[in-house]
PDB file of N, CA, C and O in Angstrom, chain B, residues numbered from 101:
ATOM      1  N   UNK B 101     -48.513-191.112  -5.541  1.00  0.00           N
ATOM      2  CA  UNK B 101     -47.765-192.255  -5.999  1.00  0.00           C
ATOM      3  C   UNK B 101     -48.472-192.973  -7.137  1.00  0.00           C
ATOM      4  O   UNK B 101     -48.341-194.191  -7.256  1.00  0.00           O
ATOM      5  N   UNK B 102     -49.170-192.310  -7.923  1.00  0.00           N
ATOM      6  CA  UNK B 102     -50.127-193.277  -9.156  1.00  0.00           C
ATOM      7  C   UNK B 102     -49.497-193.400 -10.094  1.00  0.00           C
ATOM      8  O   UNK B 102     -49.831-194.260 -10.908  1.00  0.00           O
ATOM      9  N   UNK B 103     -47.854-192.231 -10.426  1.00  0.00           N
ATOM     10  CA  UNK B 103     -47.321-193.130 -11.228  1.00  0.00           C
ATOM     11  C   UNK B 103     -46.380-194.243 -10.551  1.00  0.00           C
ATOM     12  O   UNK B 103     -45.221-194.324 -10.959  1.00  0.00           O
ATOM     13  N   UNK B 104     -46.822-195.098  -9.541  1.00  0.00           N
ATOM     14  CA  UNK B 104     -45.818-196.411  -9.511  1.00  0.00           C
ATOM     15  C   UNK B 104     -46.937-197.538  -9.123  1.00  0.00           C
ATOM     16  O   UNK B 104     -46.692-198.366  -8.245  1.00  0.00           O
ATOM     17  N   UNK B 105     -48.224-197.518  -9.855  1.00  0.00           N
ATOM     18  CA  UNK B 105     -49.662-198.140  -9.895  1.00  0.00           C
ATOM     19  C   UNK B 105     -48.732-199.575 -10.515  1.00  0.00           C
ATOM     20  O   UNK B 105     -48.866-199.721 -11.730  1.00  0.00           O
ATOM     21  N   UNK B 106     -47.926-200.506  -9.896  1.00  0.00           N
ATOM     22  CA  UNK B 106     -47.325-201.656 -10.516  1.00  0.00           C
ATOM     23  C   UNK B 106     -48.598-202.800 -11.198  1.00  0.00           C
ATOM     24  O   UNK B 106     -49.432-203.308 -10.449  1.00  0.00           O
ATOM     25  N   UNK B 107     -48.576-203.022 -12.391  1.00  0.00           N
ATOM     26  CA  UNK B 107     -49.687-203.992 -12.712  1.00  0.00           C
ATOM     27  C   UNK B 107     -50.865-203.635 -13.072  1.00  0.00           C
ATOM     28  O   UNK B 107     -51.684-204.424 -13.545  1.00  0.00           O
ATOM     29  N   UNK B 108     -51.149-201.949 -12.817  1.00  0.00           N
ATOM     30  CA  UNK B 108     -52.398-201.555 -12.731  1.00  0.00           C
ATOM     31  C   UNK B 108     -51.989-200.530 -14.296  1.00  0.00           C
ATOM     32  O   UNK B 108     -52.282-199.339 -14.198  1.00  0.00           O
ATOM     33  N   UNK B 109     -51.333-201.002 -15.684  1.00  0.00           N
ATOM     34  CA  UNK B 109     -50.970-200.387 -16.754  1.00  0.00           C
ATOM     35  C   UNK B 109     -50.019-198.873 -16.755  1.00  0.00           C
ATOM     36  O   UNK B 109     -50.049-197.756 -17.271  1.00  0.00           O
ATOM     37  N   UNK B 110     -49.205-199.664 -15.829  1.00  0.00           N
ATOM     38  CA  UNK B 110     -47.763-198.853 -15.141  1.00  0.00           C
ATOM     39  C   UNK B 110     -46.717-199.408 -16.671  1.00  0.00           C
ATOM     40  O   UNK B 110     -46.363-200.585 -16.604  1.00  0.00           O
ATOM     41  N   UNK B 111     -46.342-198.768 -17.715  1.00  0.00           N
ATOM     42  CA  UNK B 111     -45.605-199.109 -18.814  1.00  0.00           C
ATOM     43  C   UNK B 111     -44.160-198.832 -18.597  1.00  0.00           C
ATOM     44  O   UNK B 111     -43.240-199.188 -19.334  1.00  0.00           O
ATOM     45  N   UNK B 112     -44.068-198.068 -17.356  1.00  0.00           N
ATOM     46  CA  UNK B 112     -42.378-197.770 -16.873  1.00  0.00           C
ATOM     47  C   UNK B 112     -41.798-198.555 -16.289  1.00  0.00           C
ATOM     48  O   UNK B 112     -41.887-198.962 -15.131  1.00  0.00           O
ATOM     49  N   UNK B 113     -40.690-198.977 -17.728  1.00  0.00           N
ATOM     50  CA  UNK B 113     -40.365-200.540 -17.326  1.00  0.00           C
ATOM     51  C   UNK B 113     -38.702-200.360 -16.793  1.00  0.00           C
ATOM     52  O   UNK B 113     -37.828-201.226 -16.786  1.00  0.00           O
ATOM     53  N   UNK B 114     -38.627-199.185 -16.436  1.00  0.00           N
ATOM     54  CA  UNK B 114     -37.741-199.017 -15.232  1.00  0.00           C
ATOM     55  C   UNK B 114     -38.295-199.308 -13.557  1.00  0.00           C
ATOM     56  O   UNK B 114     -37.762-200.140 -12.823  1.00  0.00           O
ATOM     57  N   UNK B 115     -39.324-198.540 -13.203  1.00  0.00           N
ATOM     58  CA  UNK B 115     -40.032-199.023 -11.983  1.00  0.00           C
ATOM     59  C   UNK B 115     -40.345-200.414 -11.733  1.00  0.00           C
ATOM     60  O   UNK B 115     -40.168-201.005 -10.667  1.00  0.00           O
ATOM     61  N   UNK B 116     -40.816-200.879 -12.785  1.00  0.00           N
ATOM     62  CA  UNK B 116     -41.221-202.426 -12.926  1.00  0.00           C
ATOM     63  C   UNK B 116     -39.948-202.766 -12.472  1.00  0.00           C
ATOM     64  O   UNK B 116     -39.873-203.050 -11.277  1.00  0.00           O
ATOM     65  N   UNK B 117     -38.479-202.823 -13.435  1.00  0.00           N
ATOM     66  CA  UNK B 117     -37.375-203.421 -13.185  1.00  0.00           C
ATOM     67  C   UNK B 117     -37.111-203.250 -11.607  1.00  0.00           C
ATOM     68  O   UNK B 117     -37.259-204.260 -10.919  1.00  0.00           O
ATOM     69  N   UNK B 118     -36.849-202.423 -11.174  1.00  0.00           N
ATOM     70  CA  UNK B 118     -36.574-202.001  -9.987  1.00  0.00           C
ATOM     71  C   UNK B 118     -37.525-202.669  -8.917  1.00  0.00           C
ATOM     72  O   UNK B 118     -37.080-203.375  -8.012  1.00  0.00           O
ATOM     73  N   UNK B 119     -38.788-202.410  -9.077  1.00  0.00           N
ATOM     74  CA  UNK B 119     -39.674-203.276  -8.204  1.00  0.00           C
ATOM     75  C   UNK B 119     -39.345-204.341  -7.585  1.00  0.00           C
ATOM     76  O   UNK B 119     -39.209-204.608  -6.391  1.00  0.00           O
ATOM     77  N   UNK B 120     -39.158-205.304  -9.165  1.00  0.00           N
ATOM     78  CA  UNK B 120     -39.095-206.686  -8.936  1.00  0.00           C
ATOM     79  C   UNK B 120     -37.492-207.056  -8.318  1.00  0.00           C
ATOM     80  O   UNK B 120     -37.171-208.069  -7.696  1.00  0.00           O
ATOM     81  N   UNK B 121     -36.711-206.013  -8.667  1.00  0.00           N
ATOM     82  CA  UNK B 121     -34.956-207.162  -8.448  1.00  0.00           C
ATOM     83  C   UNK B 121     -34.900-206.682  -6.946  1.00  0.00           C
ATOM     84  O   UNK B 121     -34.475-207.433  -6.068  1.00  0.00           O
ATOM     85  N   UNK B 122     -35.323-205.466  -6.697  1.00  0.00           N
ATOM     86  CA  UNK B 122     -35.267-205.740  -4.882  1.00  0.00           C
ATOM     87  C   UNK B 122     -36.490-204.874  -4.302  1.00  0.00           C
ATOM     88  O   UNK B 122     -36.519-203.697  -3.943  1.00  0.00           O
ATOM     89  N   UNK B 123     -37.430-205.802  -4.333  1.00  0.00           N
ATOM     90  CA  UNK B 123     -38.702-205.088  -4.123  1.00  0.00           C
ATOM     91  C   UNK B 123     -38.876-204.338  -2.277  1.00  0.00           C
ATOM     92  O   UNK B 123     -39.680-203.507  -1.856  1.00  0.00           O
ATOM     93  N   UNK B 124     -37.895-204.981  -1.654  1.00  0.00           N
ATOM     94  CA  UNK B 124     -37.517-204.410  -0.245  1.00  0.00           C
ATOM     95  C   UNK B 124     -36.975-202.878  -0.085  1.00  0.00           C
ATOM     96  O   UNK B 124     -37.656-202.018   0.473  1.00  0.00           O
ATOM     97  N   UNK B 125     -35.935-202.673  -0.523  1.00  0.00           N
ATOM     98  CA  UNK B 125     -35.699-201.287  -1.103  1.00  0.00           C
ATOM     99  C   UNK B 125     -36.262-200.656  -2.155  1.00  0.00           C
ATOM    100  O   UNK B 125     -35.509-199.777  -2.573  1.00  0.00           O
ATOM    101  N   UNK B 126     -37.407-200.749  -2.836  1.00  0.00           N
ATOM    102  CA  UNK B 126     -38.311-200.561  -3.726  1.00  0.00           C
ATOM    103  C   UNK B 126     -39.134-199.512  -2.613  1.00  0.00           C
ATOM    104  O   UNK B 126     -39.266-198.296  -2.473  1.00  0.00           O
ATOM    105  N   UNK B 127     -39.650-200.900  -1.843  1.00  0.00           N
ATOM    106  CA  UNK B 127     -40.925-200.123  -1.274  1.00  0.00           C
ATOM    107  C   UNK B 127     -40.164-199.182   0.031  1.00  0.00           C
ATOM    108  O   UNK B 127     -40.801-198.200   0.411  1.00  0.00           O
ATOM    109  N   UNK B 128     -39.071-199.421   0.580  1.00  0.00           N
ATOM    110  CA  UNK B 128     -38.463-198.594   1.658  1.00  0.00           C
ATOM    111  C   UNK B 128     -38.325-197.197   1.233  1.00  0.00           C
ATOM    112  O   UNK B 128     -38.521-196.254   2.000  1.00  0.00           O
ATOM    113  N   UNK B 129     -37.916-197.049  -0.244  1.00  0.00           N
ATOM    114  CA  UNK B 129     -37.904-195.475  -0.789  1.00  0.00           C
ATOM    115  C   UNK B 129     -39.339-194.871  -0.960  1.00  0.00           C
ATOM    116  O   UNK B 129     -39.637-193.688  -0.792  1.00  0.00           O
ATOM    117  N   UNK B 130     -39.984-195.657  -1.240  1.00  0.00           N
ATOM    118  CA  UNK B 130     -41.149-195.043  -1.290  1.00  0.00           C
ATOM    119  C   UNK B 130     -42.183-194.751  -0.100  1.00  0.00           C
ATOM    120  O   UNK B 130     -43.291-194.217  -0.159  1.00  0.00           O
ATOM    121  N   UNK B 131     -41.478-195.269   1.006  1.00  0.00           N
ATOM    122  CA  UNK B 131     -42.426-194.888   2.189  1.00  0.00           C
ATOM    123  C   UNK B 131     -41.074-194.323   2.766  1.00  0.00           C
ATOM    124  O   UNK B 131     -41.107-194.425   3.992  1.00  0.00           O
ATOM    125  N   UNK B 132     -40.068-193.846   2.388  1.00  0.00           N
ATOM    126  CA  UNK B 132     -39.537-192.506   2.512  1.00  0.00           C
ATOM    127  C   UNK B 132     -39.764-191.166   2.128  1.00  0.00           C
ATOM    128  O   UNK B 132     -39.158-190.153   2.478  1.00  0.00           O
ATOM    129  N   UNK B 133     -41.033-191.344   1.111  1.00  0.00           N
ATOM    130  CA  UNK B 133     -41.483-190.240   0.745  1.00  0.00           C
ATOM    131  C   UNK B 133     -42.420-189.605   1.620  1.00  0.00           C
ATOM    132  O   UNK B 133     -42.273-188.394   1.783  1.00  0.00           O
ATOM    133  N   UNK B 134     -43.323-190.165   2.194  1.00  0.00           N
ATOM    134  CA  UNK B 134     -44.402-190.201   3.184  1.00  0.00           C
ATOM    135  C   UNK B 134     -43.957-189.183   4.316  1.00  0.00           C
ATOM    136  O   UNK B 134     -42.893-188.621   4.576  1.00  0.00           O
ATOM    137  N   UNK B 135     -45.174-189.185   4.857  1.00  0.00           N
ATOM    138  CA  UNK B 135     -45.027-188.422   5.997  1.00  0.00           C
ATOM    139  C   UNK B 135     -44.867-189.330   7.793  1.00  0.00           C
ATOM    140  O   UNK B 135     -45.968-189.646   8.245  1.00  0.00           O
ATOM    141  N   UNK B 136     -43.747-189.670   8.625  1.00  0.00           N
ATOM    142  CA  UNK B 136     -44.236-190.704   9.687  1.00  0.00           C
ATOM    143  C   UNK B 136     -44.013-190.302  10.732  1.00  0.00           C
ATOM    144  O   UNK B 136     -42.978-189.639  10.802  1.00  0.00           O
ATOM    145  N   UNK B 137     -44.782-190.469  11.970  1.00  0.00           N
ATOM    146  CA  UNK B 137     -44.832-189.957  13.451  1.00  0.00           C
ATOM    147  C   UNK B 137     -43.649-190.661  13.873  1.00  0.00           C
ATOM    148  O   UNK B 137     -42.803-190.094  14.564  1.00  0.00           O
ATOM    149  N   UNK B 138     -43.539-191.798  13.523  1.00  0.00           N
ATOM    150  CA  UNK B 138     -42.219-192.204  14.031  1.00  0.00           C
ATOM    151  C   UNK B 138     -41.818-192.931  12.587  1.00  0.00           C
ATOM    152  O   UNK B 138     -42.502-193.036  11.569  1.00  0.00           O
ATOM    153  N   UNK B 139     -40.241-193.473  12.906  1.00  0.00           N
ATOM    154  CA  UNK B 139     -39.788-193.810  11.235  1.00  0.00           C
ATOM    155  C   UNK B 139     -39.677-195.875  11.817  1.00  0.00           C
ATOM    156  O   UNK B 139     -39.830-196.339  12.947  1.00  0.00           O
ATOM    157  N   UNK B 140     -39.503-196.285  11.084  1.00  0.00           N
ATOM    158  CA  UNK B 140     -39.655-198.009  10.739  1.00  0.00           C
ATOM    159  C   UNK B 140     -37.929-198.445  11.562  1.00  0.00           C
ATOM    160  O   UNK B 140     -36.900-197.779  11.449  1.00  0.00           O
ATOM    161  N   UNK B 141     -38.098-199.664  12.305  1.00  0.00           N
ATOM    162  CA  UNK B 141     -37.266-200.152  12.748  1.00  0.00           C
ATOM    163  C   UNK B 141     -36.523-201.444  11.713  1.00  0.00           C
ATOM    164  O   UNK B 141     -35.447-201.974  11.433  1.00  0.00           O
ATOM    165  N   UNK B 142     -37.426-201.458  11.530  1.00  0.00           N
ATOM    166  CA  UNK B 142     -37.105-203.068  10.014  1.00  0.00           C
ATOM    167  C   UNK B 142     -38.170-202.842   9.256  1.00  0.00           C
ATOM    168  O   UNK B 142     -39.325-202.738   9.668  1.00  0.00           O
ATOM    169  N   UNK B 143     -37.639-202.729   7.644  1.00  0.00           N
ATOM    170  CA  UNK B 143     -38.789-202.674   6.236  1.00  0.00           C
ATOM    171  C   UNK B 143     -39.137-203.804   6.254  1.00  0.00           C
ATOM    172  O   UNK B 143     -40.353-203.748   6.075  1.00  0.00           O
ATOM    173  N   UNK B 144     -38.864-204.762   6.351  1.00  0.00           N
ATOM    174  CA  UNK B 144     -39.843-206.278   6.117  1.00  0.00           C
ATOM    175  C   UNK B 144     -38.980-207.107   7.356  1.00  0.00           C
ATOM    176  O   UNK B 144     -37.823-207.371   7.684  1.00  0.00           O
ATOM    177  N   UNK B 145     -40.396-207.319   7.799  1.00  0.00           N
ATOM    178  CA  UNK B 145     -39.687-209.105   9.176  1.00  0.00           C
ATOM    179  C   UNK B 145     -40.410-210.308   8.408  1.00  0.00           C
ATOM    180  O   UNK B 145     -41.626-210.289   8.599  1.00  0.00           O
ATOM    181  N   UNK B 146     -40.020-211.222   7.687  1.00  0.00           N
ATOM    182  CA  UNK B 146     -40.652-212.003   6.959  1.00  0.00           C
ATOM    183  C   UNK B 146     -40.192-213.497   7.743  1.00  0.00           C
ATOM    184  O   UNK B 146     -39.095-214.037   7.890  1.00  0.00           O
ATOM    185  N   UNK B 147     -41.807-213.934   8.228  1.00  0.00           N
ATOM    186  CA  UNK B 147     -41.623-214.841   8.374  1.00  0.00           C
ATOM    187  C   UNK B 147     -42.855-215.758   7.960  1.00  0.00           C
ATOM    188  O   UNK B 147     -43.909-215.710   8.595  1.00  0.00           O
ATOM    189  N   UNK B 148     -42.651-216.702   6.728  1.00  0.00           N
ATOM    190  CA  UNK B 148     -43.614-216.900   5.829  1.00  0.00           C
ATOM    191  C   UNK B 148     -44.478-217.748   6.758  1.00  0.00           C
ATOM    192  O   UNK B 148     -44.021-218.161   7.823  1.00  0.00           O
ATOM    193  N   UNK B 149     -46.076-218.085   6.250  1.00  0.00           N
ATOM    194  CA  UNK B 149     -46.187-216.975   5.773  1.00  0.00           C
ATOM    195  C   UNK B 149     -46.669-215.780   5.976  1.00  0.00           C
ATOM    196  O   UNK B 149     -47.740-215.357   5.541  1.00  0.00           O
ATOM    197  N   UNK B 150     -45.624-215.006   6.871  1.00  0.00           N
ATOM    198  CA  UNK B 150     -46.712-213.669   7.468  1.00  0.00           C
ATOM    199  C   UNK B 150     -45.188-212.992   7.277  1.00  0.00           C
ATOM    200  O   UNK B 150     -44.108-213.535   7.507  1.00  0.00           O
ATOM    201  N   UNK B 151     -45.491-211.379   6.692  1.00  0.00           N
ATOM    202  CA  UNK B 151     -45.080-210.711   6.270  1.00  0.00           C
ATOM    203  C   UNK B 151     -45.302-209.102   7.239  1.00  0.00           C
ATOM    204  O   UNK B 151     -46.351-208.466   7.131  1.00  0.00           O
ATOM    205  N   UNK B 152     -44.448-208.753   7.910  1.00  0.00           N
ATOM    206  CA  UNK B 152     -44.433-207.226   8.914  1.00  0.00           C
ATOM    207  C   UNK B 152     -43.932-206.673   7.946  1.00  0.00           C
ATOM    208  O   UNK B 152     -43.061-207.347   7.396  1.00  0.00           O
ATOM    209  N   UNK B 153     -44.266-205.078   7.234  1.00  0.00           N
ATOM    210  CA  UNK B 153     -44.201-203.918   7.070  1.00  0.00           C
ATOM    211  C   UNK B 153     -43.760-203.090   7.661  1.00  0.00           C
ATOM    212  O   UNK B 153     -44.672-202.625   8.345  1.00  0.00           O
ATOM    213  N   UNK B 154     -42.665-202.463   7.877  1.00  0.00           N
ATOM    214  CA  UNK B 154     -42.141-201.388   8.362  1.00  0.00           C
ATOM    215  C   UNK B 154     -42.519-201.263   9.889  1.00  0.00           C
ATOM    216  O   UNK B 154     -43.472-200.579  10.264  1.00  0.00           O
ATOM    217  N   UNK B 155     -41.741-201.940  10.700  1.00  0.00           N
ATOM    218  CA  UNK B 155     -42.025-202.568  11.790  1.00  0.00           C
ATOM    219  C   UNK B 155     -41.455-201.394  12.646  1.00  0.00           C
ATOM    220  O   UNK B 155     -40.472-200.735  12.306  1.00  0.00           O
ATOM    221  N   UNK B 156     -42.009-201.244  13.534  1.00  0.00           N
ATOM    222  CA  UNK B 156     -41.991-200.115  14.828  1.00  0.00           C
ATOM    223  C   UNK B 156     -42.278-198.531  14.146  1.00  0.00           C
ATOM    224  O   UNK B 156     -41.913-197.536  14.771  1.00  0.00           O
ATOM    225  N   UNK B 157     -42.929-198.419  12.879  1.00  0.00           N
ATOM    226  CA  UNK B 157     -43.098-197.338  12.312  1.00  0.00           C
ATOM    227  C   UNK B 157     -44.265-196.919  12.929  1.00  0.00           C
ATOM    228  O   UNK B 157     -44.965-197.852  13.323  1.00  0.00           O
ATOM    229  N   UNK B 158     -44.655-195.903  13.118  1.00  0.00           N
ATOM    230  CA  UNK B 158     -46.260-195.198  13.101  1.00  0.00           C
ATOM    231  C   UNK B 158     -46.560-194.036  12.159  1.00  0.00           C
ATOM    232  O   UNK B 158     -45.939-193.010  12.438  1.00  0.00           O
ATOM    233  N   UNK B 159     -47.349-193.970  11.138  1.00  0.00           N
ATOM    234  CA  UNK B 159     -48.107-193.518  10.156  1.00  0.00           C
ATOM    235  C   UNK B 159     -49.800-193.203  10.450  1.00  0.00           C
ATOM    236  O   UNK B 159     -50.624-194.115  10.523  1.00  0.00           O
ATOM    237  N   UNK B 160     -50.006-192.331  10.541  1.00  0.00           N
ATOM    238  CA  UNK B 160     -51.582-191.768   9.956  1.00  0.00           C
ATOM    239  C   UNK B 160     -52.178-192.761   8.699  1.00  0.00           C
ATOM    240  O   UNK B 160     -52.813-192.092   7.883  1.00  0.00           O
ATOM    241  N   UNK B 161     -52.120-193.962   8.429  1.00  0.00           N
ATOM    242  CA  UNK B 161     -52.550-194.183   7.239  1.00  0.00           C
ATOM    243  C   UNK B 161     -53.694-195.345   7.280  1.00  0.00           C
ATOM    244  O   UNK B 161     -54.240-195.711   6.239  1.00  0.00           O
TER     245      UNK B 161
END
């Protein structure tokens, strides 16, 4: 995933776009790429300020 290094002189200002207008489905496709023992019940439980990640997922990571 190093080309979607956001901020880190990532010039693809499609990814950027995309990032930012729904950064929830941003990051859900991209940890669709991954490999997971089990898959995510909810991509974000946000409750500020504390932020859950792919909640009931299990990953090797």
């Amino acid at each position: 995933m190093s080309e979607f290094n956001i901020g880190l002189g990532n010039n693809d200002t499609k990814t950027r776009k995309d990032a930012s207008f729904d950064f929830v489905s941003f990051w859900e496709k991209q940890a669709k790429s991954l490999s997971w023992f089990s898959p995510w019940e909810k991509t974000l439980d946000w409750n500020p300020p504390f932020a859950k990640w792919f909640v009931g997922g299990t990953i090797n990571a």
